[in-house]
């Protein structure tokens, strides 16, 4: 395997440009992809376990319930491609469910995550060939593959698709079609629209883990870009924007203040927000339409008993 371990906290190129650009626009914003340094990824793992965040446990349970159907839909010798693979356990459940999967292709920006997840899969599934790709899955990934031409499946769990705007989500799906080819498929988890109280509780957990996750963006700017954000002078807020069908996360300035980053000064009024994340929630109809616009057919979809989460098997 040709993946090398790099410094876990390595600053991605483009971080400073994205921060300066985002804080220079009105309203201010920061890209959510920068949540995930080592500490941010640990906080996200913790979010997945808090009682209000139903997404991870509901999807895992649903994946378990549909494993025999998935196995017969996908068939033997599948090539599973996972954009933004991270260190998750869902892939292990999927590989366990399938009949002799041939290859696993994790894609992640972090060489470390690739390294660790490759080791883990190698140990547990010694017969599965592993072909890691280091890259930003929000960009188009070009992978020809050698022998691995047929039965390619993109696995994209966790409702990460919800962190894209609908046009970006459509574009992402089009890029995945190029990866899997004409006989491929996409297995994707999508959070469902539901009563506001349930949604807002999931992004305002009582332990404050989501608040810490949101504020970690400011810590990263301070540590990696020489910023001087006062963390106590910003607070976390998350609410459902019904007209856009999305949860929005923001950091709210608690007072009029100015912050310096890399010799540049940014001023905030009291109550001014930095928009840090969108998490779109879809009905089955809306997501099916979006997938169809991208050129996919919804062959099958599943919803858990409580009606919280959906999984789709989309074919090209
Ligand atoms: C990764 N993504 C699907 C999560 C979500 O629910 O949008 C990220 C997250 N943000 C706050 N809590 C979890």
Short mmCIF file of C-alpha atoms and ligand atoms in Angstrom, two decimals:
data_model
loop_
_atom_site.label_atom_id
_atom_site.label_comp_id
_atom_site.label_asym_id
_atom_site.label_seq_id
_atom_site.Cartn_x
_atom_site.Cartn_y
_atom_site.Cartn_z
CA UNK A 1 0.00 0.00 0.00
CA UNK A 2 1.45 3.38 -0.92
CA UNK A 3 -0.26 5.56 1.69
CA UNK A 4 2.13 7.34 4.04
CA UNK A 5 1.29 8.59 7.51
CA UNK A 6 1.40 12.37 7.56
CA UNK A 7 1.05 14.82 10.43
CA UNK A 8 -2.53 14.42 11.66
CA UNK A 9 -3.05 18.13 12.12
CA UNK A 10 -1.69 19.07 8.71
CA UNK A 11 -3.34 22.23 7.40
CA UNK A 12 -4.97 21.67 4.02
CA UNK A 13 -3.95 24.10 1.31
CA UNK A 14 -6.77 26.48 0.62
CA UNK A 15 -7.79 26.78 4.30
CA UNK A 16 -6.48 30.35 4.66
CA UNK A 17 -8.01 31.44 1.33
CA UNK A 18 -11.39 29.92 2.20
CA UNK A 19 -11.37 31.53 5.66
CA UNK A 20 -10.43 35.00 4.37
CA UNK A 21 -12.99 34.74 1.58
CA UNK A 22 -15.75 33.42 3.86
CA UNK A 23 -15.23 36.08 6.53
CA UNK A 24 -15.08 38.85 3.91
CA UNK A 25 -18.56 38.11 2.54
CA UNK A 26 -21.92 39.14 4.01
CA UNK A 27 -23.29 37.15 5.71
CA UNK A 28 -20.03 35.61 6.93
CA UNK A 29 -19.51 31.90 6.36
CA UNK A 30 -16.93 29.12 6.73
CA UNK A 31 -16.87 25.78 4.83
CA UNK A 32 -17.96 22.83 6.97
CA UNK A 33 -15.25 20.57 5.52
CA UNK A 34 -12.78 22.26 7.88
CA UNK A 35 -14.54 20.79 10.94
CA UNK A 36 -12.65 17.55 10.48
CA UNK A 37 -9.11 17.86 11.83
CA UNK A 38 -8.12 15.14 14.30
CA UNK A 39 -9.94 16.74 17.24
CA UNK A 40 -12.97 17.67 15.11
CA UNK A 41 -13.21 14.08 13.85
CA UNK A 42 -13.09 12.83 17.45
CA UNK A 43 -15.87 15.27 18.36
CA UNK A 44 -17.91 14.06 15.40
CA UNK A 45 -17.52 10.46 16.59
CA UNK A 46 -18.81 11.65 19.98
CA UNK A 47 -21.78 13.40 18.32
CA UNK A 48 -22.68 10.07 16.71
CA UNK A 49 -23.12 8.65 20.24
CA UNK A 50 -25.07 11.47 21.93
CA UNK A 51 -28.67 10.55 22.63
CA UNK A 52 -30.26 13.35 20.56
CA UNK A 53 -28.27 12.54 17.36
CA UNK A 54 -30.38 9.72 15.95
CA UNK A 55 -28.70 9.57 12.51
CA UNK A 56 -25.83 7.16 13.10
CA UNK A 57 -27.60 4.60 15.25
CA UNK A 58 -30.74 4.63 13.07
CA UNK A 59 -28.75 4.08 9.89
CA UNK A 60 -26.66 1.29 11.43
CA UNK A 61 -29.81 -0.48 12.61
CA UNK A 62 -31.48 -0.05 9.20
CA UNK A 63 -28.38 -1.33 7.38
CA UNK A 64 -28.49 -4.39 9.58
CA UNK A 65 -32.18 -4.97 8.85
CA UNK A 66 -31.68 -4.81 5.07
CA UNK A 67 -28.39 -6.71 4.84
CA UNK A 68 -29.82 -9.80 3.09
CA UNK A 69 -31.63 -7.66 0.52
CA UNK A 70 -28.46 -5.66 -0.07
CA UNK A 71 -26.47 -8.82 -0.53
CA UNK A 72 -28.81 -10.09 -3.23
CA UNK A 73 -29.15 -6.68 -4.94
CA UNK A 74 -25.40 -6.11 -5.06
CA UNK A 75 -24.32 -9.68 -5.75
CA UNK A 76 -20.85 -11.23 -5.47
CA UNK A 77 -17.44 -9.73 -6.24
CA UNK A 78 -18.51 -6.13 -5.65
CA UNK A 79 -16.06 -3.22 -5.74
CA UNK A 80 -17.10 -0.88 -2.93
CA UNK A 81 -15.96 2.75 -3.26
CA UNK A 82 -16.39 4.94 -0.19
CA UNK A 83 -15.94 8.72 -0.57
CA UNK A 84 -14.92 10.38 2.72
CA UNK A 85 -14.30 6.96 4.22
CA UNK A 86 -13.00 8.24 7.59
CA UNK A 87 -12.72 5.55 10.23
CA UNK A 88 -16.35 4.45 10.31
CA UNK A 89 -17.71 1.02 11.09
CA UNK A 90 -20.57 1.05 8.58
CA UNK A 91 -18.29 -0.21 5.84
CA UNK A 92 -17.42 -3.25 7.95
CA UNK A 93 -21.11 -4.07 8.34
CA UNK A 94 -21.62 -3.73 4.60
CA UNK A 95 -18.60 -5.89 3.71
CA UNK A 96 -19.82 -8.48 6.22
CA UNK A 97 -23.24 -8.53 4.60
CA UNK A 98 -21.99 -8.99 1.02
CA UNK A 99 -21.06 -12.19 -0.77
CA UNK A 100 -17.29 -12.26 -1.30
CA UNK A 101 -16.75 -8.53 -1.97
CA UNK A 102 -13.66 -8.21 -4.17
CA UNK A 103 -12.29 -4.72 -3.51
CA UNK A 104 -12.62 -1.77 -1.16
CA UNK A 105 -11.66 1.70 -2.42
CA UNK A 106 -11.66 4.22 0.48
CA UNK A 107 -11.32 7.87 -0.56
CA UNK A 108 -10.28 10.40 2.08
CA UNK A 109 -8.37 13.66 2.26
CA UNK A 110 -6.54 12.45 5.36
CA UNK A 111 -3.71 10.03 4.66
CA UNK A 112 -3.90 8.99 8.30
CA UNK A 113 -7.53 7.98 8.14
CA UNK A 114 -6.78 6.06 4.95
CA UNK A 115 -3.90 4.33 6.62
CA UNK A 116 -5.82 3.33 9.75
CA UNK A 117 -9.00 2.30 7.96
CA UNK A 118 -6.97 0.27 5.47
CA UNK A 119 -5.21 -1.55 8.29
CA UNK A 120 -8.51 -2.26 10.00
CA UNK A 121 -10.22 -3.60 6.88
CA UNK A 122 -7.12 -5.61 5.96
CA UNK A 123 -7.16 -7.35 9.33
CA UNK A 124 -10.86 -8.12 9.30
CA UNK A 125 -11.31 -8.91 5.59
CA UNK A 126 -8.00 -10.42 4.43
CA UNK A 127 -9.52 -11.54 1.11
CA UNK A 128 -10.69 -8.03 0.14
CA UNK A 129 -8.26 -6.07 -2.04
CA UNK A 130 -7.81 -2.50 -0.77
CA UNK A 131 -7.04 0.38 -3.13
CA UNK A 132 -6.94 3.64 -1.11
CA UNK A 133 -7.20 6.98 -2.87
CA UNK A 134 -6.10 10.19 -1.15
CA UNK A 135 -8.28 13.09 -2.25
CA UNK A 136 -11.04 15.55 -1.42
CA UNK A 137 -14.27 13.73 -2.20
CA UNK A 138 -16.04 17.05 -2.73
CA UNK A 139 -13.98 17.30 -5.95
CA UNK A 140 -14.44 14.94 -8.89
CA UNK A 141 -12.22 11.88 -8.30
CA UNK A 142 -10.79 10.16 -11.34
CA UNK A 143 -10.13 6.49 -10.87
CA UNK A 144 -9.82 4.14 -13.80
CA UNK A 145 -9.15 1.00 -11.78
CA UNK A 146 -7.49 -2.00 -13.37
CA UNK A 147 -9.32 -5.27 -13.17
CA UNK A 148 -12.03 -3.65 -11.04
CA UNK A 149 -14.39 -2.62 -13.81
CA UNK A 150 -17.66 -4.32 -13.00
CA UNK A 151 -20.10 -4.23 -10.09
CA UNK A 152 -18.80 -0.94 -8.73
CA UNK A 153 -20.87 0.48 -5.88
CA UNK A 154 -20.37 3.88 -4.27
CA UNK A 155 -21.25 3.66 -0.55
CA UNK A 156 -22.08 7.09 0.90
CA UNK A 157 -23.72 6.69 4.32
CA UNK A 158 -24.40 9.15 7.15
CA UNK A 159 -26.43 11.69 5.18
CA UNK A 160 -23.21 13.49 4.26
CA UNK A 161 -25.03 14.31 1.00
CA UNK A 162 -27.10 16.68 3.19
CA UNK A 163 -24.04 18.86 3.77
CA UNK A 164 -24.11 19.82 0.08
CA UNK A 165 -26.65 22.25 -1.39
CA UNK A 166 -29.09 20.42 -3.72
CA UNK A 167 -27.19 21.56 -6.89
CA UNK A 168 -23.89 20.43 -5.31
CA UNK A 169 -25.54 17.13 -4.31
CA UNK A 170 -26.69 16.59 -7.89
CA UNK A 171 -23.20 17.37 -9.16
CA UNK A 172 -21.70 14.99 -6.58
CA UNK A 173 -24.02 12.19 -7.76
CA UNK A 174 -23.05 12.86 -11.40
CA UNK A 175 -19.37 12.51 -10.39
CA UNK A 176 -20.13 9.20 -8.67
CA UNK A 177 -21.80 7.92 -11.86
CA UNK A 178 -18.48 8.54 -13.64
CA UNK A 179 -16.73 6.52 -10.91
CA UNK A 180 -19.02 3.49 -11.00
CA UNK A 181 -19.66 3.38 -14.76
CA UNK A 182 -22.78 2.32 -16.65
CA UNK A 183 -23.44 -0.84 -14.70
CA UNK A 184 -22.72 0.66 -11.30
CA UNK A 185 -24.86 1.73 -8.37
CA UNK A 186 -24.89 4.08 -5.40
CA UNK A 187 -25.93 3.03 -1.89
CA UNK A 188 -26.64 6.21 0.03
CA UNK A 189 -28.03 7.22 3.43
CA UNK A 190 -30.19 10.36 3.56
CA UNK A 191 -31.74 12.01 6.61
CA UNK A 192 -35.48 12.54 6.36
CA UNK A 193 -37.37 15.76 7.03
CA UNK A 194 -39.20 15.45 10.36
CA UNK A 195 -40.68 17.56 13.17
CA UNK A 196 -38.53 20.60 13.94
CA UNK A 197 -38.07 19.76 17.65
CA UNK A 198 -36.45 16.43 16.86
CA UNK A 199 -34.18 17.97 14.22
CA UNK A 200 -33.11 20.91 16.33
CA UNK A 201 -32.40 18.72 19.38
CA UNK A 202 -30.01 16.60 17.28
CA UNK A 203 -27.88 19.68 16.51
CA UNK A 204 -28.14 21.24 19.99
CA UNK A 205 -27.28 18.23 22.14
CA UNK A 206 -27.49 18.67 25.90
CA UNK A 207 -23.86 17.61 26.45
CA UNK A 208 -22.64 20.48 24.25
CA UNK A 209 -20.63 18.22 21.95
CA UNK A 210 -22.06 19.81 18.78
CA UNK A 211 -21.30 23.27 20.19
CA UNK A 212 -17.67 22.21 20.78
CA UNK A 213 -17.54 20.71 17.25
CA UNK A 214 -18.77 24.00 15.78
CA UNK A 215 -16.34 26.12 17.84
CA UNK A 216 -13.42 23.87 16.89
CA UNK A 217 -13.42 25.75 13.57
CA UNK A 218 -12.33 28.88 15.44
CA UNK A 219 -9.71 26.90 17.40
CA UNK A 220 -8.30 25.65 14.10
CA UNK A 221 -8.14 29.19 12.72
CA UNK A 222 -6.34 30.32 15.89
CA UNK A 223 -3.88 27.40 15.91
CA UNK A 224 -3.21 26.96 12.23
CA UNK A 225 -3.72 30.41 10.74
CA UNK A 226 -2.59 32.64 13.61
CA UNK A 227 -6.09 33.90 14.45
CA UNK A 228 -7.05 35.45 17.77
CA UNK A 229 -10.71 34.44 18.11
CA UNK A 230 -11.94 34.62 21.72
CA UNK A 231 -13.89 31.37 21.91
CA UNK A 232 -16.00 32.59 24.83
CA UNK A 233 -17.16 35.55 22.75
CA UNK A 234 -18.94 33.27 20.22
CA UNK A 235 -21.80 30.88 20.85
CA UNK A 236 -23.17 27.92 18.95
CA UNK A 237 -26.65 27.98 17.43
CA UNK A 238 -28.44 25.51 15.16
CA UNK A 239 -31.99 25.79 13.83
CA UNK A 240 -34.20 24.44 11.09
CA UNK A 241 -34.68 26.70 8.07
CA UNK A 242 -38.02 25.33 6.81
CA UNK A 243 -38.05 27.17 3.48
CA UNK A 244 -34.69 25.55 2.57
CA UNK A 245 -35.45 22.27 4.40
CA UNK A 246 -32.11 22.40 6.19
CA UNK A 247 -30.55 22.65 9.62
CA UNK A 248 -28.20 25.61 9.70
CA UNK A 249 -25.31 25.85 12.17
CA UNK A 250 -23.89 29.25 13.04
CA UNK A 251 -21.43 30.84 15.47
CA UNK A 252 -22.87 34.03 16.95
CA UNK A 253 -20.73 36.93 18.09
CA UNK A 254 -21.72 37.80 21.66
CA UNK A 255 -20.47 41.39 21.39
CA UNK A 256 -19.09 43.93 18.95
CA UNK A 257 -15.51 42.79 18.43
CA UNK A 258 -12.73 42.50 15.93
CA UNK A 259 -10.60 39.48 15.17
CA UNK A 260 -7.21 39.36 13.51
CA UNK A 261 -6.18 36.53 11.17
CA UNK A 262 -2.86 36.63 9.41
CA UNK A 263 -2.60 40.47 9.66
CA UNK A 264 -6.17 40.90 8.44
CA UNK A 265 -8.83 42.41 10.66
CA UNK A 266 -12.48 41.25 10.67
CA UNK A 267 -15.11 43.10 12.60
CA UNK A 268 -18.27 41.60 14.07
CA UNK A 269 -21.35 43.35 15.35
CA UNK A 270 -23.11 42.00 18.44
CA UNK A 271 -25.32 39.10 17.26
CA UNK A 272 -23.56 38.77 13.88
CA UNK A 273 -23.36 35.17 12.70
CA UNK A 274 -20.84 33.01 10.87
CA UNK A 275 -22.73 30.35 8.90
CA UNK A 276 -20.72 27.15 9.34
CA UNK A 277 -22.88 24.27 8.07
CA UNK A 278 -26.04 23.26 6.23
CA UNK A 279 -27.58 19.85 6.74
CA UNK A 280 -30.38 19.34 4.22
CA UNK A 281 -33.28 17.05 5.11
CA UNK A 282 -35.16 15.34 2.27
CA UNK A 283 -38.50 13.68 1.78
CA UNK A 284 -38.31 10.45 -0.26
CA UNK A 285 -39.99 12.23 -3.19
CA UNK A 286 -37.54 15.14 -3.18
CA UNK A 287 -34.46 12.96 -2.91
CA UNK A 288 -35.70 10.56 -5.59
CA UNK A 289 -36.28 13.53 -7.92
CA UNK A 290 -32.78 14.88 -7.23
CA UNK A 291 -31.22 11.46 -7.96
CA UNK A 292 -33.24 11.17 -11.18
CA UNK A 293 -32.09 14.63 -12.29
CA UNK A 294 -28.52 13.40 -11.82
CA UNK A 295 -29.25 10.42 -14.10
CA UNK A 296 -29.96 7.70 -11.53
CA UNK A 297 -32.89 5.34 -11.01
CA UNK A 298 -34.12 4.59 -7.51
CA UNK A 299 -34.29 0.81 -7.60
CA UNK A 300 -35.19 0.45 -3.93
CA UNK A 301 -35.38 2.53 -0.79
CA UNK A 302 -35.83 1.70 2.88
CA UNK A 303 -37.02 3.73 5.89
CA UNK A 304 -36.66 2.77 9.57
CA UNK A 305 -39.76 2.07 11.65
CA UNK A 306 -39.77 5.50 13.29
CA UNK A 307 -39.55 7.23 9.88
CA UNK A 308 -36.32 9.03 10.76
CA UNK A 309 -33.85 7.96 8.08
CA UNK A 310 -33.76 6.62 4.52
CA UNK A 311 -31.35 4.46 2.52
CA UNK A 312 -31.48 4.32 -1.31
CA UNK A 313 -30.09 1.86 -3.81
CA UNK A 314 -29.66 3.93 -6.97
CA UNK A 315 -28.63 2.44 -10.27
CA UNK A 316 -27.09 4.21 -13.28
C1 LIG B 1 -21.47 14.60 8.59
N1 LIG B 1 -22.79 15.19 8.59
C2 LIG B 1 -23.75 14.35 7.90
C3 LIG B 1 -23.28 15.63 9.91
C4 LIG B 1 -24.71 16.21 9.80
O1 LIG B 1 -25.57 15.74 10.52
O2 LIG B 1 -24.94 17.08 8.97
C5 LIG B 1 -22.35 16.66 10.51
C6 LIG B 1 -22.86 17.23 11.81
N2 LIG B 1 -22.95 18.49 12.10
C7 LIG B 1 -23.43 18.63 13.32
N3 LIG B 1 -23.69 17.45 13.80
C8 LIG B 1 -23.31 16.53 12.89
#
